[in-house]
Short mmCIF file of N, CA, C and O and ligand atoms in Angstrom, two decimals:
data_model
loop_
_atom_site.label_atom_id
_atom_site.label_comp_id
_atom_site.label_asym_id
_atom_site.label_seq_id
_atom_site.Cartn_x
_atom_site.Cartn_y
_atom_site.Cartn_z
N UNK A 83 0.85 -1.19 0.00
CA UNK A 83 0.00 0.00 0.00
C UNK A 83 0.89 1.24 0.00
O UNK A 83 1.85 1.34 0.74
N UNK A 84 0.52 2.17 -0.87
CA UNK A 84 1.25 3.44 -0.95
C UNK A 84 0.29 4.56 -0.59
O UNK A 84 -0.88 4.52 -0.98
N UNK A 85 0.78 5.54 0.14
CA UNK A 85 -0.06 6.67 0.51
C UNK A 85 0.37 7.91 -0.26
O UNK A 85 1.56 8.13 -0.49
N UNK A 86 -0.64 8.69 -0.65
CA UNK A 86 -0.40 9.91 -1.42
C UNK A 86 -1.07 11.09 -0.74
O UNK A 86 -2.05 10.93 -0.01
N UNK A 87 -0.56 12.26 -1.04
CA UNK A 87 -1.14 13.50 -0.55
C UNK A 87 -2.14 14.03 -1.58
O UNK A 87 -1.82 14.11 -2.76
N UNK A 88 -3.34 14.33 -1.12
CA UNK A 88 -4.37 14.91 -1.99
C UNK A 88 -4.69 16.30 -1.45
O UNK A 88 -5.16 16.45 -0.32
N UNK A 89 -4.39 17.30 -2.28
CA UNK A 89 -4.64 18.70 -1.91
C UNK A 89 -5.85 19.21 -2.69
O UNK A 89 -5.94 18.99 -3.90
N UNK A 90 -6.76 19.86 -2.00
CA UNK A 90 -7.92 20.47 -2.66
C UNK A 90 -7.61 21.95 -2.82
O UNK A 90 -7.60 22.70 -1.84
N UNK A 91 -7.33 22.35 -4.05
CA UNK A 91 -6.86 23.70 -4.31
C UNK A 91 -7.91 24.73 -3.88
O UNK A 91 -9.11 24.51 -4.00
N UNK A 92 -7.40 25.81 -3.33
CA UNK A 92 -8.25 26.92 -2.94
C UNK A 92 -8.99 26.72 -1.63
O UNK A 92 -9.77 27.57 -1.22
N UNK A 93 -8.76 25.58 -0.96
CA UNK A 93 -9.48 25.31 0.28
C UNK A 93 -8.56 25.22 1.50
O UNK A 93 -9.03 25.29 2.63
N UNK A 94 -7.27 25.00 1.24
CA UNK A 94 -6.34 24.78 2.34
C UNK A 94 -6.45 23.38 2.93
O UNK A 94 -5.85 23.09 3.96
N UNK A 95 -7.24 22.50 2.28
CA UNK A 95 -7.45 21.15 2.79
C UNK A 95 -6.53 20.16 2.07
O UNK A 95 -6.50 20.11 0.85
N UNK A 96 -5.81 19.38 2.86
CA UNK A 96 -4.93 18.35 2.33
C UNK A 96 -5.13 17.10 3.17
O UNK A 96 -5.18 17.18 4.41
N UNK A 97 -5.28 15.97 2.50
CA UNK A 97 -5.45 14.70 3.22
C UNK A 97 -4.50 13.66 2.64
O UNK A 97 -3.97 13.84 1.53
N UNK A 98 -4.31 12.60 3.39
CA UNK A 98 -3.51 11.47 2.92
C UNK A 98 -4.46 10.35 2.54
O UNK A 98 -5.37 10.01 3.30
N UNK A 99 -4.25 9.80 1.33
CA UNK A 99 -5.14 8.76 0.81
C UNK A 99 -4.27 7.62 0.29
O UNK A 99 -3.32 7.86 -0.46
N UNK A 100 -4.60 6.39 0.66
CA UNK A 100 -3.83 5.26 0.15
C UNK A 100 -4.31 4.91 -1.25
O UNK A 100 -5.42 5.26 -1.66
N UNK A 101 -3.47 4.19 -1.97
CA UNK A 101 -3.84 3.78 -3.33
C UNK A 101 -4.91 2.68 -3.32
O UNK A 101 -5.38 2.29 -4.39
N UNK A 102 -5.29 2.22 -2.14
CA UNK A 102 -6.35 1.20 -2.02
C UNK A 102 -7.68 1.81 -1.61
O UNK A 102 -8.67 1.10 -1.48
N UNK A 103 -7.69 3.12 -1.37
CA UNK A 103 -8.86 3.80 -0.82
C UNK A 103 -9.39 4.81 -1.84
O UNK A 103 -8.61 5.44 -2.54
N UNK A 104 -10.73 4.98 -1.88
CA UNK A 104 -11.24 6.04 -2.75
C UNK A 104 -11.02 7.39 -2.08
O UNK A 104 -10.98 7.50 -0.84
N UNK A 105 -10.91 8.39 -2.92
CA UNK A 105 -10.72 9.75 -2.40
C UNK A 105 -11.94 10.17 -1.58
O UNK A 105 -11.79 10.79 -0.52
N UNK A 106 -13.14 9.82 -2.03
CA UNK A 106 -14.35 10.18 -1.28
C UNK A 106 -14.34 9.56 0.11
O UNK A 106 -14.65 10.24 1.10
N UNK A 107 -13.97 8.29 0.21
CA UNK A 107 -13.97 7.63 1.52
C UNK A 107 -13.01 8.35 2.47
O UNK A 107 -13.34 8.60 3.64
N UNK A 108 -11.84 8.71 1.96
CA UNK A 108 -10.88 9.43 2.78
C UNK A 108 -11.43 10.79 3.19
O UNK A 108 -11.26 11.22 4.34
N UNK A 109 -12.12 11.47 2.27
CA UNK A 109 -12.72 12.77 2.60
C UNK A 109 -13.73 12.62 3.73
O UNK A 109 -13.73 13.43 4.68
N UNK A 110 -14.58 11.62 3.64
CA UNK A 110 -15.60 11.43 4.66
C UNK A 110 -14.97 11.14 6.01
O UNK A 110 -15.41 11.64 7.05
N UNK A 111 -13.93 10.33 6.01
CA UNK A 111 -13.24 10.01 7.26
C UNK A 111 -12.57 11.23 7.88
O UNK A 111 -12.46 11.33 9.10
N UNK A 112 -12.12 12.16 7.01
CA UNK A 112 -11.40 13.34 7.49
C UNK A 112 -12.30 14.54 7.71
O UNK A 112 -11.84 15.61 8.06
N UNK A 113 -13.60 14.39 7.41
CA UNK A 113 -14.52 15.50 7.61
C UNK A 113 -14.45 16.55 6.53
O UNK A 113 -14.84 17.70 6.75
N UNK A 114 -13.95 16.18 5.35
CA UNK A 114 -13.89 17.10 4.21
C UNK A 114 -15.27 17.11 3.53
O UNK A 114 -15.85 16.05 3.29
N UNK A 115 -15.75 18.29 3.19
CA UNK A 115 -17.11 18.41 2.65
C UNK A 115 -17.15 18.14 1.15
O UNK A 115 -17.56 18.99 0.36
N UNK A 116 -16.74 16.95 0.74
CA UNK A 116 -16.83 16.56 -0.66
C UNK A 116 -18.27 16.18 -0.98
O UNK A 116 -18.86 15.33 -0.31
N UNK A 117 -18.80 16.78 -2.02
CA UNK A 117 -20.18 16.48 -2.43
C UNK A 117 -20.26 15.07 -3.00
O UNK A 117 -19.32 14.60 -3.66
N UNK A 118 -21.35 14.37 -2.77
CA UNK A 118 -21.56 13.05 -3.36
C UNK A 118 -23.04 12.70 -3.27
O UNK A 118 -23.80 13.36 -2.57
N UNK A 119 -23.42 11.63 -3.98
CA UNK A 119 -24.78 11.14 -3.89
C UNK A 119 -24.79 9.62 -4.01
O UNK A 119 -24.94 8.92 -3.03
N UNK A 120 -24.63 9.08 -5.24
CA UNK A 120 -24.84 7.64 -5.45
C UNK A 120 -23.72 6.76 -4.89
O UNK A 120 -23.96 5.63 -4.51
N UNK A 121 -22.51 7.24 -4.91
CA UNK A 121 -21.31 6.51 -4.47
C UNK A 121 -21.00 5.28 -5.31
O UNK A 121 -20.25 4.42 -4.88
N UNK A 122 -21.58 5.19 -6.50
CA UNK A 122 -21.28 4.06 -7.38
C UNK A 122 -20.87 4.50 -8.78
O UNK A 122 -20.96 3.73 -9.73
N UNK A 123 -20.43 5.76 -8.93
CA UNK A 123 -19.89 6.21 -10.20
C UNK A 123 -20.90 6.56 -11.27
O UNK A 123 -20.55 6.63 -12.44
N UNK A 124 -22.13 6.83 -10.91
CA UNK A 124 -23.15 7.09 -11.92
C UNK A 124 -23.65 8.54 -11.95
O UNK A 124 -23.97 9.06 -13.01
N UNK A 125 -23.77 9.20 -10.80
CA UNK A 125 -24.45 10.51 -10.77
C UNK A 125 -23.52 11.68 -11.08
O UNK A 125 -23.98 12.74 -11.44
N UNK A 126 -22.23 11.51 -10.92
CA UNK A 126 -21.18 12.51 -11.17
C UNK A 126 -21.17 13.66 -10.16
O UNK A 126 -20.45 14.63 -10.33
N UNK A 127 -21.96 13.55 -9.10
CA UNK A 127 -21.99 14.62 -8.09
C UNK A 127 -20.64 14.82 -7.41
O UNK A 127 -20.35 15.91 -6.93
N UNK A 128 -19.84 13.80 -7.37
CA UNK A 128 -18.57 13.85 -6.63
C UNK A 128 -17.40 14.25 -7.51
O UNK A 128 -16.24 14.11 -7.11
N UNK A 129 -17.67 14.76 -8.70
CA UNK A 129 -16.63 15.11 -9.67
C UNK A 129 -15.68 16.17 -9.13
O UNK A 129 -16.06 17.08 -8.39
N UNK A 130 -14.42 16.04 -9.55
CA UNK A 130 -13.41 17.06 -9.26
C UNK A 130 -12.47 17.13 -10.45
O UNK A 130 -12.19 16.11 -11.10
N UNK A 131 -11.98 18.32 -10.72
CA UNK A 131 -11.01 18.46 -11.81
C UNK A 131 -9.63 18.09 -11.31
O UNK A 131 -9.22 18.49 -10.22
N UNK A 132 -8.91 17.31 -12.12
CA UNK A 132 -7.53 16.94 -11.77
C UNK A 132 -6.62 18.06 -12.27
O UNK A 132 -6.44 18.24 -13.46
N UNK A 133 -6.07 18.80 -11.32
CA UNK A 133 -5.15 19.88 -11.67
C UNK A 133 -3.75 19.31 -11.87
O UNK A 133 -3.01 19.74 -12.75
N UNK A 134 -3.42 18.31 -11.05
CA UNK A 134 -2.09 17.70 -11.13
C UNK A 134 -2.18 16.30 -10.57
O UNK A 134 -2.86 16.08 -9.56
N UNK A 135 -1.53 15.33 -11.21
CA UNK A 135 -1.47 13.97 -10.70
C UNK A 135 -2.33 13.01 -11.50
O UNK A 135 -2.95 13.38 -12.50
N UNK A 136 -2.35 11.75 -11.02
CA UNK A 136 -3.08 10.69 -11.73
C UNK A 136 -3.91 9.89 -10.75
O UNK A 136 -3.52 9.70 -9.59
N UNK A 137 -5.04 9.39 -11.25
CA UNK A 137 -5.90 8.50 -10.47
C UNK A 137 -6.19 7.24 -11.27
O UNK A 137 -6.11 7.25 -12.50
N UNK A 138 -6.55 6.18 -10.58
CA UNK A 138 -7.11 4.98 -11.22
C UNK A 138 -8.59 5.01 -10.94
O UNK A 138 -9.01 5.14 -9.78
N UNK A 139 -9.40 4.92 -12.01
CA UNK A 139 -10.86 4.94 -11.84
C UNK A 139 -11.53 4.14 -12.95
O UNK A 139 -12.37 4.68 -13.69
N UNK A 140 -11.17 2.86 -13.06
CA UNK A 140 -11.73 2.05 -14.15
C UNK A 140 -13.25 1.93 -14.10
O UNK A 140 -13.87 1.67 -15.12
N UNK A 141 -13.84 2.12 -12.93
CA UNK A 141 -15.30 1.97 -12.81
C UNK A 141 -16.05 3.29 -12.92
O UNK A 141 -17.23 3.36 -12.64
N UNK A 142 -15.37 4.34 -13.36
CA UNK A 142 -16.02 5.65 -13.51
C UNK A 142 -16.83 5.65 -14.80
O UNK A 142 -16.47 6.26 -15.79
N UNK A 143 -17.96 5.00 -14.78
CA UNK A 143 -18.75 4.79 -15.99
C UNK A 143 -19.40 6.07 -16.50
O UNK A 143 -19.75 6.17 -17.67
N UNK A 144 -19.59 7.04 -15.62
CA UNK A 144 -20.28 8.26 -16.04
C UNK A 144 -19.44 9.18 -16.90
O UNK A 144 -19.98 10.09 -17.52
N UNK A 145 -18.14 8.96 -16.97
CA UNK A 145 -17.25 9.82 -17.75
C UNK A 145 -16.96 9.21 -19.11
O UNK A 145 -16.87 7.99 -19.25
N UNK A 146 -16.74 10.08 -20.08
CA UNK A 146 -16.21 9.61 -21.36
C UNK A 146 -14.73 9.30 -21.16
O UNK A 146 -14.12 9.68 -20.15
N UNK A 147 -14.14 8.66 -22.16
CA UNK A 147 -12.71 8.33 -22.08
C UNK A 147 -11.86 9.60 -21.92
O UNK A 147 -10.94 9.65 -21.11
N UNK A 148 -12.20 10.64 -22.67
CA UNK A 148 -11.45 11.90 -22.60
C UNK A 148 -11.60 12.56 -21.23
O UNK A 148 -10.65 13.11 -20.67
N UNK A 149 -12.80 12.48 -20.65
CA UNK A 149 -13.03 13.11 -19.35
C UNK A 149 -12.25 12.43 -18.24
O UNK A 149 -11.87 13.07 -17.26
N UNK A 150 -12.00 11.15 -18.37
CA UNK A 150 -11.24 10.42 -17.34
C UNK A 150 -9.83 10.95 -17.17
O UNK A 150 -9.22 10.77 -16.12
N UNK A 151 -9.31 11.60 -18.20
CA UNK A 151 -7.96 12.15 -18.13
C UNK A 151 -7.91 13.39 -17.24
O UNK A 151 -6.89 13.66 -16.60
N UNK A 152 -9.00 14.15 -17.23
CA UNK A 152 -8.97 15.47 -16.58
C UNK A 152 -9.87 15.62 -15.36
O UNK A 152 -9.83 16.64 -14.70
N UNK A 153 -10.69 14.60 -15.11
CA UNK A 153 -11.62 14.69 -13.99
C UNK A 153 -11.59 13.40 -13.19
O UNK A 153 -11.39 12.31 -13.75
N UNK A 154 -11.82 13.52 -11.90
CA UNK A 154 -11.88 12.35 -11.02
C UNK A 154 -13.29 12.22 -10.47
O UNK A 154 -13.88 13.21 -10.03
N UNK A 155 -13.81 11.00 -10.53
CA UNK A 155 -15.03 10.70 -9.77
C UNK A 155 -14.54 10.21 -8.42
O UNK A 155 -14.06 9.08 -8.29
N UNK A 156 -14.63 11.06 -7.43
CA UNK A 156 -13.94 10.77 -6.18
C UNK A 156 -14.49 9.53 -5.47
O UNK A 156 -13.79 8.93 -4.66
N UNK A 157 -15.72 9.12 -5.77
CA UNK A 157 -16.25 7.90 -5.14
C UNK A 157 -15.65 6.64 -5.75
O UNK A 157 -15.78 5.56 -5.19
N UNK A 158 -15.01 6.78 -6.91
CA UNK A 158 -14.40 5.64 -7.59
C UNK A 158 -12.89 5.76 -7.66
O UNK A 158 -12.19 4.75 -7.77
N UNK A 159 -12.37 6.97 -7.65
CA UNK A 159 -10.97 7.23 -7.95
C UNK A 159 -10.05 6.93 -6.76
O UNK A 159 -10.32 7.34 -5.64
N UNK A 160 -8.97 6.23 -7.09
CA UNK A 160 -7.91 5.97 -6.12
C UNK A 160 -6.65 6.65 -6.64
O UNK A 160 -6.33 6.54 -7.82
N UNK A 161 -5.92 7.34 -5.75
CA UNK A 161 -4.74 8.08 -6.22
C UNK A 161 -3.63 7.14 -6.69
O UNK A 161 -3.43 6.07 -6.12
N UNK A 162 -2.93 7.58 -7.74
CA UNK A 162 -1.75 6.87 -8.23
C UNK A 162 -0.52 7.74 -8.14
O UNK A 162 0.57 7.35 -8.58
N UNK A 163 -0.71 8.93 -7.58
CA UNK A 163 0.38 9.88 -7.36
C UNK A 163 -0.16 10.92 -6.39
O UNK A 163 -1.36 10.91 -6.07
N UNK A 164 0.70 11.81 -5.91
CA UNK A 164 0.17 12.97 -5.19
C UNK A 164 -0.74 13.73 -6.15
O UNK A 164 -0.51 13.75 -7.36
N UNK A 165 -1.79 14.34 -5.59
CA UNK A 165 -2.82 14.98 -6.43
C UNK A 165 -3.11 16.40 -5.98
O UNK A 165 -3.04 16.71 -4.78
N UNK A 166 -3.49 17.21 -6.95
CA UNK A 166 -4.16 18.49 -6.69
C UNK A 166 -5.49 18.42 -7.40
O UNK A 166 -5.52 18.21 -8.63
N UNK A 167 -6.57 18.58 -6.65
CA UNK A 167 -7.91 18.51 -7.20
C UNK A 167 -8.67 19.78 -6.91
O UNK A 167 -8.47 20.40 -5.86
N UNK A 168 -9.57 20.14 -7.82
CA UNK A 168 -10.50 21.24 -7.57
C UNK A 168 -11.88 20.63 -7.45
O UNK A 168 -12.43 20.10 -8.42
N UNK A 169 -12.43 20.69 -6.26
CA UNK A 169 -13.73 20.08 -6.01
C UNK A 169 -14.85 20.83 -6.69
O UNK A 169 -14.79 22.04 -6.88
N UNK A 170 -15.93 20.10 -7.01
CA UNK A 170 -17.14 20.74 -7.54
C UNK A 170 -16.98 21.25 -8.95
O UNK A 170 -17.75 22.10 -9.38
N UNK A 171 -16.00 20.74 -9.69
CA UNK A 171 -15.83 21.13 -11.09
C UNK A 171 -16.23 19.93 -11.93
O UNK A 171 -15.76 18.83 -11.72
N UNK A 172 -17.13 20.18 -12.88
CA UNK A 172 -17.71 19.10 -13.68
C UNK A 172 -17.23 19.17 -15.11
O UNK A 172 -16.93 20.25 -15.62
N UNK A 173 -17.18 18.02 -15.80
CA UNK A 173 -16.79 18.03 -17.21
C UNK A 173 -17.76 18.86 -18.04
O UNK A 173 -18.92 19.03 -17.65
N UNK A 174 -17.31 19.35 -19.20
CA UNK A 174 -18.17 20.19 -20.05
C UNK A 174 -19.51 19.53 -20.37
O UNK A 174 -20.53 20.22 -20.41
N UNK A 175 -19.53 18.23 -20.58
CA UNK A 175 -20.80 17.56 -20.93
C UNK A 175 -21.81 17.71 -19.79
O UNK A 175 -23.01 17.86 -20.03
N UNK A 176 -21.35 17.68 -18.56
CA UNK A 176 -22.25 17.82 -17.42
C UNK A 176 -22.65 19.27 -17.24
O UNK A 176 -23.80 19.58 -16.96
N UNK A 177 -21.69 20.18 -17.43
CA UNK A 177 -22.01 21.61 -17.32
C UNK A 177 -23.09 21.98 -18.33
O UNK A 177 -23.98 22.76 -18.03
N UNK A 178 -23.04 21.38 -19.53
CA UNK A 178 -24.06 21.66 -20.55
C UNK A 178 -25.43 21.20 -20.07
O UNK A 178 -26.44 21.88 -20.27
N UNK A 179 -25.47 20.01 -19.42
CA UNK A 179 -26.74 19.50 -18.89
C UNK A 179 -27.30 20.44 -17.82
O UNK A 179 -28.49 20.73 -17.78
N UNK A 180 -26.40 20.91 -16.95
CA UNK A 180 -26.83 21.81 -15.88
C UNK A 180 -27.38 23.10 -16.48
O UNK A 180 -28.44 23.59 -16.09
N UNK A 181 -26.66 23.63 -17.48
CA UNK A 181 -27.09 24.87 -18.13
C UNK A 181 -28.45 24.69 -18.81
O UNK A 181 -29.33 25.54 -18.71
N UNK A 182 -28.64 23.55 -19.51
CA UNK A 182 -29.92 23.36 -20.20
C UNK A 182 -31.05 23.13 -19.20
O UNK A 182 -32.17 23.57 -19.41
N UNK A 183 -30.74 22.49 -18.07
CA UNK A 183 -31.74 22.30 -17.02
C UNK A 183 -32.17 23.63 -16.45
O UNK A 183 -33.36 23.88 -16.23
N UNK A 184 -31.19 24.52 -16.26
CA UNK A 184 -31.50 25.85 -15.74
C UNK A 184 -32.35 26.62 -16.74
O UNK A 184 -33.29 27.33 -16.36
N UNK A 185 -32.04 26.44 -18.05
CA UNK A 185 -32.82 27.13 -19.08
C UNK A 185 -34.26 26.61 -19.09
O UNK A 185 -35.20 27.38 -19.22
N UNK A 186 -34.42 25.27 -18.92
CA UNK A 186 -35.77 24.69 -18.90
C UNK A 186 -36.57 25.25 -17.72
O UNK A 186 -37.74 25.58 -17.86
N UNK A 187 -35.89 25.36 -16.57
CA UNK A 187 -36.57 25.88 -15.38
C UNK A 187 -37.00 27.33 -15.61
O UNK A 187 -38.12 27.71 -15.28
N UNK A 188 -36.11 28.12 -16.20
CA UNK A 188 -36.43 29.52 -16.45
C UNK A 188 -37.62 29.62 -17.40
O UNK A 188 -38.51 30.45 -17.22
N UNK A 189 -37.63 28.75 -18.43
CA UNK A 189 -38.73 28.78 -19.40
C UNK A 189 -40.04 28.37 -18.74
O UNK A 189 -41.10 28.93 -19.06
N UNK A 190 -39.98 27.43 -17.81
CA UNK A 190 -41.19 26.96 -17.13
C UNK A 190 -41.80 28.05 -16.25
O UNK A 190 -43.00 28.06 -16.01
N UNK A 191 -40.94 28.96 -15.78
CA UNK A 191 -41.41 30.03 -14.92
C UNK A 191 -42.17 31.11 -15.68
O UNK A 191 -42.88 31.92 -15.10
N UNK A 192 -41.98 31.15 -17.03
CA UNK A 192 -42.61 32.19 -17.83
C UNK A 192 -44.10 32.03 -17.98
O UNK A 192 -44.71 31.07 -17.90
S1 FES B 1457 -21.25 9.97 -5.85
FE1 FES B 1457 -22.29 9.55 -7.70
S2 FES B 1457 -20.69 9.37 -9.11
FE2 FES B 1457 -19.66 9.62 -7.23
#
């Protein structure tokens, strides 16, 4: 087992996570307010942008192949190096869904 440092940029929060542990599990144990919902890699609520480092996340089914390079599903991702992550940042495909959902809501209010 190897342990890595995971830093959440802009928060001052840094935790130690083993390569056998998911980042979300370590966050919950350390009291870090990482957002999540399904915990099985489907809802993408736990997404974070990978600023630096690598993760293993073969079960991150909600991401495209390209998104797996730049984003971590923290409920599935295990560190493979020291990491810098930005929490609450979603891939463009998800941001588009959020934007269109907001547009639908605005239209419904009219
Ligand atoms: S909590 Fe749903 S994908 Fe991670």
